[in-house]
Coordinates of C-alpha atoms and ligand atoms in Angstrom, one line a residue:
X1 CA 10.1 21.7 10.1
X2 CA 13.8 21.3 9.2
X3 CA 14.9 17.6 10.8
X4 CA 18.1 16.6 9.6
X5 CA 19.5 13.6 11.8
X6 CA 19.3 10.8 9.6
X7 CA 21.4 7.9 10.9
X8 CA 24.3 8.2 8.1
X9 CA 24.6 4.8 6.2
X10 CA 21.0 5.2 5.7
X11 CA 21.2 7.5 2.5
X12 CA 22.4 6.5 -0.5
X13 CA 26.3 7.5 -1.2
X14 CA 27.3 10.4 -2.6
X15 CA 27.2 10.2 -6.4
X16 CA 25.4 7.1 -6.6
X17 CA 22.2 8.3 -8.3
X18 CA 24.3 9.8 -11.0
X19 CA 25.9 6.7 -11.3
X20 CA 22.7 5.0 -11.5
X21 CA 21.7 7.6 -14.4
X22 CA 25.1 6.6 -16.1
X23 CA 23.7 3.6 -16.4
X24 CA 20.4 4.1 -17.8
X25 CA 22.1 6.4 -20.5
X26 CA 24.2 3.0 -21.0
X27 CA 19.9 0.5 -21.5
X28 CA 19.6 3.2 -23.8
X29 CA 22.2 2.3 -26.1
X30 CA 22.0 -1.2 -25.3
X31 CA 18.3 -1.3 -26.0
X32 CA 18.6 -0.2 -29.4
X33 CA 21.1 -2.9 -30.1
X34 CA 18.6 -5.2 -29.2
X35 CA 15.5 -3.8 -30.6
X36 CA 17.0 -1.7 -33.2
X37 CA 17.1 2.1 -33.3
X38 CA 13.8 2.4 -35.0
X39 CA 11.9 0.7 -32.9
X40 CA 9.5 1.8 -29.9
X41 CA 10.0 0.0 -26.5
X42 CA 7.3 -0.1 -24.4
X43 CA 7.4 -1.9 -21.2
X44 CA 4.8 -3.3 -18.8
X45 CA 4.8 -3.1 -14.9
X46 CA 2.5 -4.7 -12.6
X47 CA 3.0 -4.3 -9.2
X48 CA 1.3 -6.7 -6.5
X49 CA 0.1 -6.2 -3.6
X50 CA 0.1 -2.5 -1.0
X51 CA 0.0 1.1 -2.0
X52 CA 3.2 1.1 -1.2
X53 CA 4.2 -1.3 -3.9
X54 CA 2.4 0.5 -6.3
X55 CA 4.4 3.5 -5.3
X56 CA 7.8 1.7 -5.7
X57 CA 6.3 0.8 -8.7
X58 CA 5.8 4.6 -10.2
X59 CA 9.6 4.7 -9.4
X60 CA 10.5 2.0 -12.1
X61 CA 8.6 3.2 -14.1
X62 CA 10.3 6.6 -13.9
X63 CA 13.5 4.7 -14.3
X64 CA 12.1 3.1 -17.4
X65 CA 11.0 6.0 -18.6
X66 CA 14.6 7.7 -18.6
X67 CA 15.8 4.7 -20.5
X68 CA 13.4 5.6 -23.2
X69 CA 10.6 3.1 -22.8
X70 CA 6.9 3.9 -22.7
X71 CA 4.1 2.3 -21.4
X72 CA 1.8 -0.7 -22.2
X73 CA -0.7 -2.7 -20.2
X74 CA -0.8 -5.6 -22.8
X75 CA 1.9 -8.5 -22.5
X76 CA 2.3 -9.4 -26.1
X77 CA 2.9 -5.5 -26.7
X78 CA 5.7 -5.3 -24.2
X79 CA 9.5 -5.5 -25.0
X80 CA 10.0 -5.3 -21.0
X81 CA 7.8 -7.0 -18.1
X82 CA 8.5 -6.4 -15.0
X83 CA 6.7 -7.5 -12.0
X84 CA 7.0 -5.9 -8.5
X85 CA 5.7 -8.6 -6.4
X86 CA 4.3 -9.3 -3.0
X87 CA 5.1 -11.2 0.0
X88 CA 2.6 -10.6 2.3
X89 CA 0.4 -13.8 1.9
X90 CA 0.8 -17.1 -0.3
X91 CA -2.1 -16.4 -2.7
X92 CA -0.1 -13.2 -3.5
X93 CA 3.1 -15.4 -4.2
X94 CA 1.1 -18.1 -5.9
X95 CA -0.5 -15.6 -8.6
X96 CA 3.1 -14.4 -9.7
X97 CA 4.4 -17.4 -9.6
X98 CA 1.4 -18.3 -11.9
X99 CA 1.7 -15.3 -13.9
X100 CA 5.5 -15.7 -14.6
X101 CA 4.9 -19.4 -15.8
X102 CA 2.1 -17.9 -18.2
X103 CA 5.1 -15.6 -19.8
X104 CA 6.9 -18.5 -21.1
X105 CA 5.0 -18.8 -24.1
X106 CA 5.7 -14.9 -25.0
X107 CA 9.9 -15.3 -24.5
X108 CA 9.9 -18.4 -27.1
X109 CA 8.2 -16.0 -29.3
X110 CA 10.4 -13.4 -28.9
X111 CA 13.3 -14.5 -26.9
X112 CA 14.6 -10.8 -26.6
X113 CA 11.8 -10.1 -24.5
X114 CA 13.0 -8.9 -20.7
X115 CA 11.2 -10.0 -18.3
X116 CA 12.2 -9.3 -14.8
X117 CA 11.0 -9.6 -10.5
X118 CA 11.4 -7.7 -8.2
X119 CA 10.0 -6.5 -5.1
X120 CA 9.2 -8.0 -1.7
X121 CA 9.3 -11.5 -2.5
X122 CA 12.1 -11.6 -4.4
X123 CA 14.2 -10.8 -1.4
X124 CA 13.4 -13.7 0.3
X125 CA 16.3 -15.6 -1.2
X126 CA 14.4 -19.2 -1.2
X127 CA 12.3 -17.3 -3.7
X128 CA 15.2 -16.1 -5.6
X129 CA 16.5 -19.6 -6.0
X130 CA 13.4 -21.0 -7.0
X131 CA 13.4 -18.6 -9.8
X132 CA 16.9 -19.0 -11.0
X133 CA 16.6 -23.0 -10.7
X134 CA 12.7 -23.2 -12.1
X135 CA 11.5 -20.2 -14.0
X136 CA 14.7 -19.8 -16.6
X137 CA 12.3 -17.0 -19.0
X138 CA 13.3 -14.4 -16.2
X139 CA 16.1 -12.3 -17.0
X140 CA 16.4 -10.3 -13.8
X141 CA 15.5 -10.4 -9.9
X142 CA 16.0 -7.9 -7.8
X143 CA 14.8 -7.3 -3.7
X144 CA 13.3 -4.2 -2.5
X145 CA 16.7 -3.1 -1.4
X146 CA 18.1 -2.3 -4.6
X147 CA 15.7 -0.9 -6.3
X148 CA 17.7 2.2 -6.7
X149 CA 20.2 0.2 -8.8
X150 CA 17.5 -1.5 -11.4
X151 CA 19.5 0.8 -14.1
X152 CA 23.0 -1.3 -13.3
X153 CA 20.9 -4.1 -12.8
X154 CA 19.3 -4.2 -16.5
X155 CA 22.2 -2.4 -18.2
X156 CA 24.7 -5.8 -16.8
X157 CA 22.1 -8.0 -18.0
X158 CA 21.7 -6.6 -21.7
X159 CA 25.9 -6.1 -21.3
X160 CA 26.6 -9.2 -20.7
X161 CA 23.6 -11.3 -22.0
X162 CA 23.5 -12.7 -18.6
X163 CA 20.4 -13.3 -15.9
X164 CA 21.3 -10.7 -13.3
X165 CA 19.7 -12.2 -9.6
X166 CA 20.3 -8.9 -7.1
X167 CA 19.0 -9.9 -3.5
X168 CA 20.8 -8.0 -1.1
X169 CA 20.8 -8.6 2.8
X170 CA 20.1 -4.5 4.2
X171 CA 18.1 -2.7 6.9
X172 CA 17.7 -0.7 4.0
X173 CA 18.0 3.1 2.6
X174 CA 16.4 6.2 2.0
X175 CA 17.0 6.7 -1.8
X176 CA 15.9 10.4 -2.7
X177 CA 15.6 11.7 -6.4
X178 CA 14.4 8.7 -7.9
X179 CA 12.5 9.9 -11.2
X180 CA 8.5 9.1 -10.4
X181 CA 5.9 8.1 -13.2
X182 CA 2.9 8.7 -11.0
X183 CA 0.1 7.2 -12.9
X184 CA -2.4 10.2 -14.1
X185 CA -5.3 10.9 -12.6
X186 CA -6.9 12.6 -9.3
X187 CA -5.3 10.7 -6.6
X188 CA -1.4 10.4 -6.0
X189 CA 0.5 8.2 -3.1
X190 CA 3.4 9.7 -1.3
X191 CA 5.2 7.4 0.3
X192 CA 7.0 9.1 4.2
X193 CA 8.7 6.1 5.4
X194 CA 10.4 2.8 4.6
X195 CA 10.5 -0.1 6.3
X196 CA 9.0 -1.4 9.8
X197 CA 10.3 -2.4 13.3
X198 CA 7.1 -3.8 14.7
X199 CA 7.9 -7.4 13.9
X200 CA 4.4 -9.0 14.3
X201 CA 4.7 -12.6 14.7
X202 CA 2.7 -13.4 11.2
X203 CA 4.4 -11.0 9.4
X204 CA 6.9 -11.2 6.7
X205 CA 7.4 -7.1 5.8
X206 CA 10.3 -6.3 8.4
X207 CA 12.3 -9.2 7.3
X208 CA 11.5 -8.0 3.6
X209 CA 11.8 -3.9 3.9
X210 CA 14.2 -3.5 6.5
X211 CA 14.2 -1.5 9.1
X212 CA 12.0 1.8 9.6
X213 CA 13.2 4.7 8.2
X214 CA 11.9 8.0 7.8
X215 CA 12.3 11.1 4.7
X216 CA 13.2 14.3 6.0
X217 CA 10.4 16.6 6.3
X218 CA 11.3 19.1 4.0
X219 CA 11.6 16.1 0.9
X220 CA 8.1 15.2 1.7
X221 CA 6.6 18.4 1.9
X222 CA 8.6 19.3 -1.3
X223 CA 6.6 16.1 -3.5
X224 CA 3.5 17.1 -1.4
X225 CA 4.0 20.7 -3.3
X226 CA 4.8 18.8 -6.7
X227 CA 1.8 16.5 -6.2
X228 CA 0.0 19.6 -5.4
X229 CA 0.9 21.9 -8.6
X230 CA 0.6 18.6 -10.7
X231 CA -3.5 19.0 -10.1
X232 CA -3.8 16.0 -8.0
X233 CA -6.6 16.0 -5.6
X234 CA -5.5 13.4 -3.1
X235 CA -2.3 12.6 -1.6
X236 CA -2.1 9.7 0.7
X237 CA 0.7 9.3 2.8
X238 CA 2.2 6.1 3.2
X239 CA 4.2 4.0 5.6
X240 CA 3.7 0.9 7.4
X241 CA 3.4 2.3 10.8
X242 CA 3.0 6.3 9.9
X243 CA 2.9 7.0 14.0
X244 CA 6.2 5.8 14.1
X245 CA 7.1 8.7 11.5
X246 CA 10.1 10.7 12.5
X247 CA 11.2 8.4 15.5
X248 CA 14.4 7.9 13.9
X249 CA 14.7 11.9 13.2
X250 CA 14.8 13.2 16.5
X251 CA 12.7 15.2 19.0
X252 CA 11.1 17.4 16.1
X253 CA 9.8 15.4 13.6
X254 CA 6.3 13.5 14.7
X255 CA 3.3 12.1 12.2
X256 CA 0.6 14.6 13.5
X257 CA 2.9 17.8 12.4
X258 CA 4.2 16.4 9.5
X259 CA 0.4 15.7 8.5
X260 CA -0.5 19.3 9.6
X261 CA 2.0 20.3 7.6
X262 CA 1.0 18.4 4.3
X263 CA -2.5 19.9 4.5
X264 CA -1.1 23.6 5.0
X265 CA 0.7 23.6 1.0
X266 CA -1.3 25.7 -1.0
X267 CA -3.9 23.8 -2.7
X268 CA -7.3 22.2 -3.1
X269 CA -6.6 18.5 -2.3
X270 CA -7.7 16.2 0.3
X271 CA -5.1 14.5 2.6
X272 CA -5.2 10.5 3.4
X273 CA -2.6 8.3 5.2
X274 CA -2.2 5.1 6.0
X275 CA -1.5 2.5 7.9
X276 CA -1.7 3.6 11.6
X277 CA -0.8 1.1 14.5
X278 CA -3.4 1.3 17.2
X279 CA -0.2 1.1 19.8
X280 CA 1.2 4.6 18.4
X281 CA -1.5 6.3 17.4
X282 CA -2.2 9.3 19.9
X283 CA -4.8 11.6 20.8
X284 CA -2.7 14.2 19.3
X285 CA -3.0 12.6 15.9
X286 CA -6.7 12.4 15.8
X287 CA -6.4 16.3 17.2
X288 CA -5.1 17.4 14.3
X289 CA -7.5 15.2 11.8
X290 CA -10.6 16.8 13.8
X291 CA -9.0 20.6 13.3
X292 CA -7.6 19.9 9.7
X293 CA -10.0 20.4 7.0
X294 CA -8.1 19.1 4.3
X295 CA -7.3 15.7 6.1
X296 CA -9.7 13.3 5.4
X297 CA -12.0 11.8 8.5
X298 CA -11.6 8.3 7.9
X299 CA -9.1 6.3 10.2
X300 CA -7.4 3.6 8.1
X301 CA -6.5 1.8 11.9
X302 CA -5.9 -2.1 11.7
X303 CA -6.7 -4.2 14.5
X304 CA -6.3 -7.6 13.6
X305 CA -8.4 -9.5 16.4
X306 CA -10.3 -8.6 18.9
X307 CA -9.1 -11.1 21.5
X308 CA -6.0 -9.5 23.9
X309 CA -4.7 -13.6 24.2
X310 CA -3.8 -13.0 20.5
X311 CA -3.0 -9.7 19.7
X312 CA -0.1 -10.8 22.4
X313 CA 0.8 -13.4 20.5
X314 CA 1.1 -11.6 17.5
X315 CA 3.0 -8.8 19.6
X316 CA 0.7 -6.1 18.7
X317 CA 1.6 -4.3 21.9
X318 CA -1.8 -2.7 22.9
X319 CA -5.4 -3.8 24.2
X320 CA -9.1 -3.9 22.8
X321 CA -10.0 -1.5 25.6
X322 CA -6.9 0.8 24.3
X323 CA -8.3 0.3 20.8
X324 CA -11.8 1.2 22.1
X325 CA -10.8 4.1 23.8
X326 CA -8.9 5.7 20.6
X327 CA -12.3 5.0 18.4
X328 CA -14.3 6.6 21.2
X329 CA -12.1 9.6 21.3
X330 CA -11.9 10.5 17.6
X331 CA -16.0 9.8 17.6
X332 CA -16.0 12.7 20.0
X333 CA -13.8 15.1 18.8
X334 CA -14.7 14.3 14.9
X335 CA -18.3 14.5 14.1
X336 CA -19.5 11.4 11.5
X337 CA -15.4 9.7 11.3
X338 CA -15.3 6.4 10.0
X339 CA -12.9 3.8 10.7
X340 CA -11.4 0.7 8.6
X341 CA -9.6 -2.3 9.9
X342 CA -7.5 -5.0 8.8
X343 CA -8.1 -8.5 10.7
X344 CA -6.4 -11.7 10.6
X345 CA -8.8 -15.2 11.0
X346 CA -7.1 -18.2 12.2
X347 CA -3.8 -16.9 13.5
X348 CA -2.4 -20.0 15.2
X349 CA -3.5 -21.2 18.4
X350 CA -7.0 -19.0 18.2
X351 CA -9.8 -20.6 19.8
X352 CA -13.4 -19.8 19.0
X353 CA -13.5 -18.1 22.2
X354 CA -11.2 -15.6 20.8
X355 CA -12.8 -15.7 17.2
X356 CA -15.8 -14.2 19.3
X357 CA -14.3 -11.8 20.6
X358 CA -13.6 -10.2 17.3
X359 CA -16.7 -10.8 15.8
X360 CA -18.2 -8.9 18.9
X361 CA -15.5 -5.9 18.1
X362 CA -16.5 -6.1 14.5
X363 CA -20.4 -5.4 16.1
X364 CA -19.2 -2.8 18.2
X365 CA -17.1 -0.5 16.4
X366 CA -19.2 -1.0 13.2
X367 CA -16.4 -0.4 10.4
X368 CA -17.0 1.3 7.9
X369 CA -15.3 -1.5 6.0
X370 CA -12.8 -5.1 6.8
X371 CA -9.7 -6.0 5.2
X372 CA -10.0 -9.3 6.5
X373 CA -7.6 -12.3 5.6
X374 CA -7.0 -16.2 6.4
X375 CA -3.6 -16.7 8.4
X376 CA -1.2 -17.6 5.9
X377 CA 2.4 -19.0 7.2
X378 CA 5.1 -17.0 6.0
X379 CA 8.5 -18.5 6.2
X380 CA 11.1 -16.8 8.8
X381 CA 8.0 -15.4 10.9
X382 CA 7.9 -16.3 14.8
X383 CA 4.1 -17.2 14.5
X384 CA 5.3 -19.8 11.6
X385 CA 7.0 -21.8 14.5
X386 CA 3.6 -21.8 16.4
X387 CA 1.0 -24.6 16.5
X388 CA -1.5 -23.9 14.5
X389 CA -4.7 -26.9 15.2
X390 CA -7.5 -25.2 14.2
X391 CA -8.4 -27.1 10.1
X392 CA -9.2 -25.0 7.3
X393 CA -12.6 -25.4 7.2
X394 CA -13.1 -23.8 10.5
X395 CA -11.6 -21.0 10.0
X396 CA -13.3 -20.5 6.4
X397 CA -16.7 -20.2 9.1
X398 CA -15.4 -18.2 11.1
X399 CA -14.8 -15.5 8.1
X400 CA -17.8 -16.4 6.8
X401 CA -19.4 -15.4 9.9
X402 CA -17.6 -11.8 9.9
X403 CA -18.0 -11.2 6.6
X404 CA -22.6 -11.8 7.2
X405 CA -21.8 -9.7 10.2
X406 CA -19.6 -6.3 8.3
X407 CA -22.3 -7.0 5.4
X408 CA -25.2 -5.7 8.0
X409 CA -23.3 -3.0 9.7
X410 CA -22.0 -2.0 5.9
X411 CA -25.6 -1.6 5.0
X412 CA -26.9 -0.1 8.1
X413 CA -24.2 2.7 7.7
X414 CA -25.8 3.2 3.8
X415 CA -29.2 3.2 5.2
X416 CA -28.0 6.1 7.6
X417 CA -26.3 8.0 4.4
X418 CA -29.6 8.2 2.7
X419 CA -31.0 11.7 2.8
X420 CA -27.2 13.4 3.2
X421 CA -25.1 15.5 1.4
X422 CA -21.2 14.9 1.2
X423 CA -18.7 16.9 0.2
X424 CA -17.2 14.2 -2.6
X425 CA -14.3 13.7 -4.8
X426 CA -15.2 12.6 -8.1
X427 CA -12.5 10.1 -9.4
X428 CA -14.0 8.1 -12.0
X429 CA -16.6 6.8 -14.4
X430 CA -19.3 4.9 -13.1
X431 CA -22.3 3.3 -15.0
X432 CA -24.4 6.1 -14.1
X433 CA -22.3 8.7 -15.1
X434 CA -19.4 9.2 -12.5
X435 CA -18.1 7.7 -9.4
X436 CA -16.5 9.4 -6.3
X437 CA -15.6 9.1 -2.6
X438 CA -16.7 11.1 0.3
X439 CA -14.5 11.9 2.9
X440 CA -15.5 9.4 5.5
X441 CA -14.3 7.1 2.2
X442 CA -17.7 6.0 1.1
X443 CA -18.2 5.5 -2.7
X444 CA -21.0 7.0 -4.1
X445 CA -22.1 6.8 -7.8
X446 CA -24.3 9.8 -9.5
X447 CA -24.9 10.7 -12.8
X448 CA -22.9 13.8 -14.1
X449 CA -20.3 14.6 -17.1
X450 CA -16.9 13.4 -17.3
X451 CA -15.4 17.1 -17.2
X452 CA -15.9 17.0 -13.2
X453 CA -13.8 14.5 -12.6
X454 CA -11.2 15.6 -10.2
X455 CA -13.3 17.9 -9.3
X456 CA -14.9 18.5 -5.4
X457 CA -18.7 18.2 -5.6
X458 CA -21.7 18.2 -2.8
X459 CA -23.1 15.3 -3.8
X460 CA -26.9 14.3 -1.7
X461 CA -27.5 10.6 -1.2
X462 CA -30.7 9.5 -2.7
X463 CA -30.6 5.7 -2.5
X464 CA -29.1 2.9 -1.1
X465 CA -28.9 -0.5 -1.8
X466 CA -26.5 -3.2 -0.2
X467 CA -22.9 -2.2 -2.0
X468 CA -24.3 1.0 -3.2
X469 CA -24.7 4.0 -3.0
X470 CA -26.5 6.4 -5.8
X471 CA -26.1 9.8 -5.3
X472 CA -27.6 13.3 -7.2
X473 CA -24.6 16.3 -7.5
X474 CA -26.3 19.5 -5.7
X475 CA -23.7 21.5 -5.9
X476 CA -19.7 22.1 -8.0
X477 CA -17.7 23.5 -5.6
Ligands
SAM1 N1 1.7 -2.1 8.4 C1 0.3 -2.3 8.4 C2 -0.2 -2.5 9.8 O1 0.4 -2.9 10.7 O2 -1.4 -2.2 9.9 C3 -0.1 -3.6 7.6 C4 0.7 -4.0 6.5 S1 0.4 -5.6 5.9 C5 1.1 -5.4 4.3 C6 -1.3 -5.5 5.5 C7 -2.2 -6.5 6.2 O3 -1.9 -7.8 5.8 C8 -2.0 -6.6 7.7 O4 -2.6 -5.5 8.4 C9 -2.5 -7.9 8.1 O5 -3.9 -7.9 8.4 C10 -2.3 -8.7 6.8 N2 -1.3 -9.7 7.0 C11 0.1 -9.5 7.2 N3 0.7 -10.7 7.3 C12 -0.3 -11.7 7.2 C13 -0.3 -13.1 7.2 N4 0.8 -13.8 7.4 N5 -1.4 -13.7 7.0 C14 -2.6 -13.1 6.8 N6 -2.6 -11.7 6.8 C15 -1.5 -11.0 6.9
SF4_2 FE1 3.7 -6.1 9.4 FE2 3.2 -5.4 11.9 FE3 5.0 -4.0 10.5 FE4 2.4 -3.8 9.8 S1 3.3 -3.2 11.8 S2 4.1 -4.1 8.5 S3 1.6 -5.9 10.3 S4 5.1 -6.1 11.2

């Protein structure tokens, strides 16, 4: 698929990644001035928050790693700290705000320390002033439109032994060639969009990452091939809305072919995605997961209540009985598919009536798992405007209660596993040897040596207790 109508303005300008790699030839000169030529930098990034964070994240870290720094997970060690933050809720923005009051201590010991923000909360610019007026250890901020320029952003700051504060008003840009430090291991993140244009009422990402824009096909298939030669075993592909993929491309590009696509590179690796809005997922899409082997059959598809009063309110744009409908498609056409959700408690103005009715969706469906969260009020947002009676403590029940009720239908779904064999990726160590996912995403622990990690394994079920479940490898496939 060759698509190549990308809205100009929405690329970066001609010569402005060579620029960019100007100056991080420029940090690296500076950096030795201020750590001396001996020494080895290392620099730590934590990013907060979504996969697709973390992805940004591996793109720092491939600009740091241009400008000659390696990599640390320890504070204290670090010469450079940089955090990627989140916006999403306020427990996110409280724990950085935490975290960066914690560093303090380290940049009177060592005032050439960098630290720096960036990310989705920093371009909210009531953020960025709090930071330049109360947090005066941070030498840099920068939003999530600029992150293309972190090398001119750090180079002006070591320059000019300034704080460099970057937050610029954008729908945002498609910024291709960016060096990546994808984090080793058996599962890589590849991100197929920016942005969103959904504008749910609660939420701050659209006013944070711009508008949606998609890659061209042909520079995600070409990272899905790099991914794929690199040895990795999973590649998720990431957008906020990936059914939206390719609406700003033209009559070609769509999510289910692109997908397709993805899985037909050469290769043994599974495929993932996520997230999908219910509104523009189609039975197309769930066509092409039931005749794709190498896509994964687990539906990553939030719904975020189960009332149709709210999900209007938060201007989700579809039904229960349209959300139904989807789940009782893909149950027909893809034998044993599993399905997560995202849910929001106590969006303003929900009732107890409509609590109900998501608890009785929650029964219904039976996830295979909940992403649920407590409103939080984010500033800018339309549902931030909206009344919002309901105290605390009531809507701390009401989780409660959907928590007791996904901890039943999560333990009813392990009863049912017991007995089976999966087809399993194993991705890690586990107390009883190694750990690993199954397609459907369930995790399943079994003993077995650390050489088969990353590798596919038929793994049979043999126990299940209420978060676990302990597998026995049959077969190394
Ligand atoms: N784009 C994805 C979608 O629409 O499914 C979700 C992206 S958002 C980063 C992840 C989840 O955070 C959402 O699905 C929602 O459940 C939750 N979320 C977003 N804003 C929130 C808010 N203001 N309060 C509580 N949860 C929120
Ligand atoms: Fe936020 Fe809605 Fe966009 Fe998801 S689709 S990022 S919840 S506005």
């Amino acid at each position: 698929m060759a698509v190549n109508t990308t809205p100009s303005g929405r690329t970066l300008p001609p010569g402005e990644l060579d620029r960019q790699q100007q100056f991080a030839q420029a940090c690296q000169g500076l950096l030795k001035e201020r750590f001396g030529g001996e020494h080895t930098l290392l620099a730590l990034v934590h990013s907060y928050g979504c996969q697709q964070n973390t992805s940004d994240g591996e793109r720092l870290m491939g600009m740091l790693a241009e400008m000659g720094f390696g990599f640390t997970e320890t504070p204290a060690d670090a010469d450079l700290i940089l955090y990627n933050t989140c916006a999403v809720r306020e427990n996110a923005e409280v724990k950085v705000f935490g975290n960066v009051g914690e560093l303090s201590h380290l940049k009177k010991r060592r005032p050439e320390l960098l630290i720096g923000l960036c990310g989705c909360m920093m371009q909210q610019p009531h953020i960025a002033e709090k930071i330049r007026k109360s947090y005066p250890q941070v030498d840099f901020v920068f939003g999530t439109h600029s992150l293309h320029q972190f090398p001119e952003i750090l180079a002006g700051c070591l320059e000019k032994g300034r704080r460099v504060f970057r937050v610029e008003e954008s729908d945002g840009v498609i910024a291709e060639g960016l060096p990546v430090r994808r984090t080793p291991g058996v599962k890589a993140s590849l991100p197929i969009m920016y942005g969103c244009n959904n504008f749910c009422t609660y939420c701050v990402v659209p006013l944070v990452r711009g508008r949606e824009r998609s890659r061209q096909p042909e520079a995600v298939l070409q990272e899905a091939r790099e991914i794929a030669a690199a040895g990795f075993r999973e590649i998720t592909l990431l957008g906020q809305n990936v059914n939206s993929y390719g609406n700003d491309l033209g009559a070609e590009a769509s999510f289910p072919r692109l997908l397709r696509e993805v899985a037909e590179i050469p290769g043994d690796f599974w495929v993932r995605f996520m997230s999908s809005h219910p509104k523009d997922c189609t039975k197309e899409l769930i066509d092409v997961i039931a005749d794709t082997p190498k896509v994964c059959k687990h539906i990553y598809l939030p719904v975020q209540s189960g009332s149709n009063r709210v999900l209007r309110l938060m201007n989700r744009h579809y039904t229960v009985e349209w959300y139904k409908e989807l789940v009782a498609y893909a149950r027909e056409r893809i034998p044993g598919v599993m399905f997560t959700t995202d849910l929001i408690v106590g969006f303003p103005g929900e009732t107890e009536e409509d609590f109900l009715d998501t608890l009785k969706l929650v029964k219904e469906v039976k996830f295979a798992s909940l992403f649920t969260f407590l409103y939080s009020k984010r500033v800018g947002t339309r549902a931030a405007e909206m009344d919002d009676p309901v105290p605390k403590e009531e809507k701390s029940r009401w989780f409660s209660m959907l928590l007791d009720a996904q901890r039943e239908i999560g333990a009813a779904h392990y009863r049912e596993y017991v007995g089976k064999t999966f087809k399993v990726l194993a991705d890690g160590r586990s107390p009883l040897g190694l750990t690993g996912r199954t397609e459907f995403n369930a995790v399943v622990d079994f003993p077995g040596e650390e050489s088969l990690i990353g590798r596919f394994l038929e793994v049979e079920v043999v126990r299940a207790e209420k978060h676990d479940l302990t597998g026995e490898i049959r077969r190394v496939l």
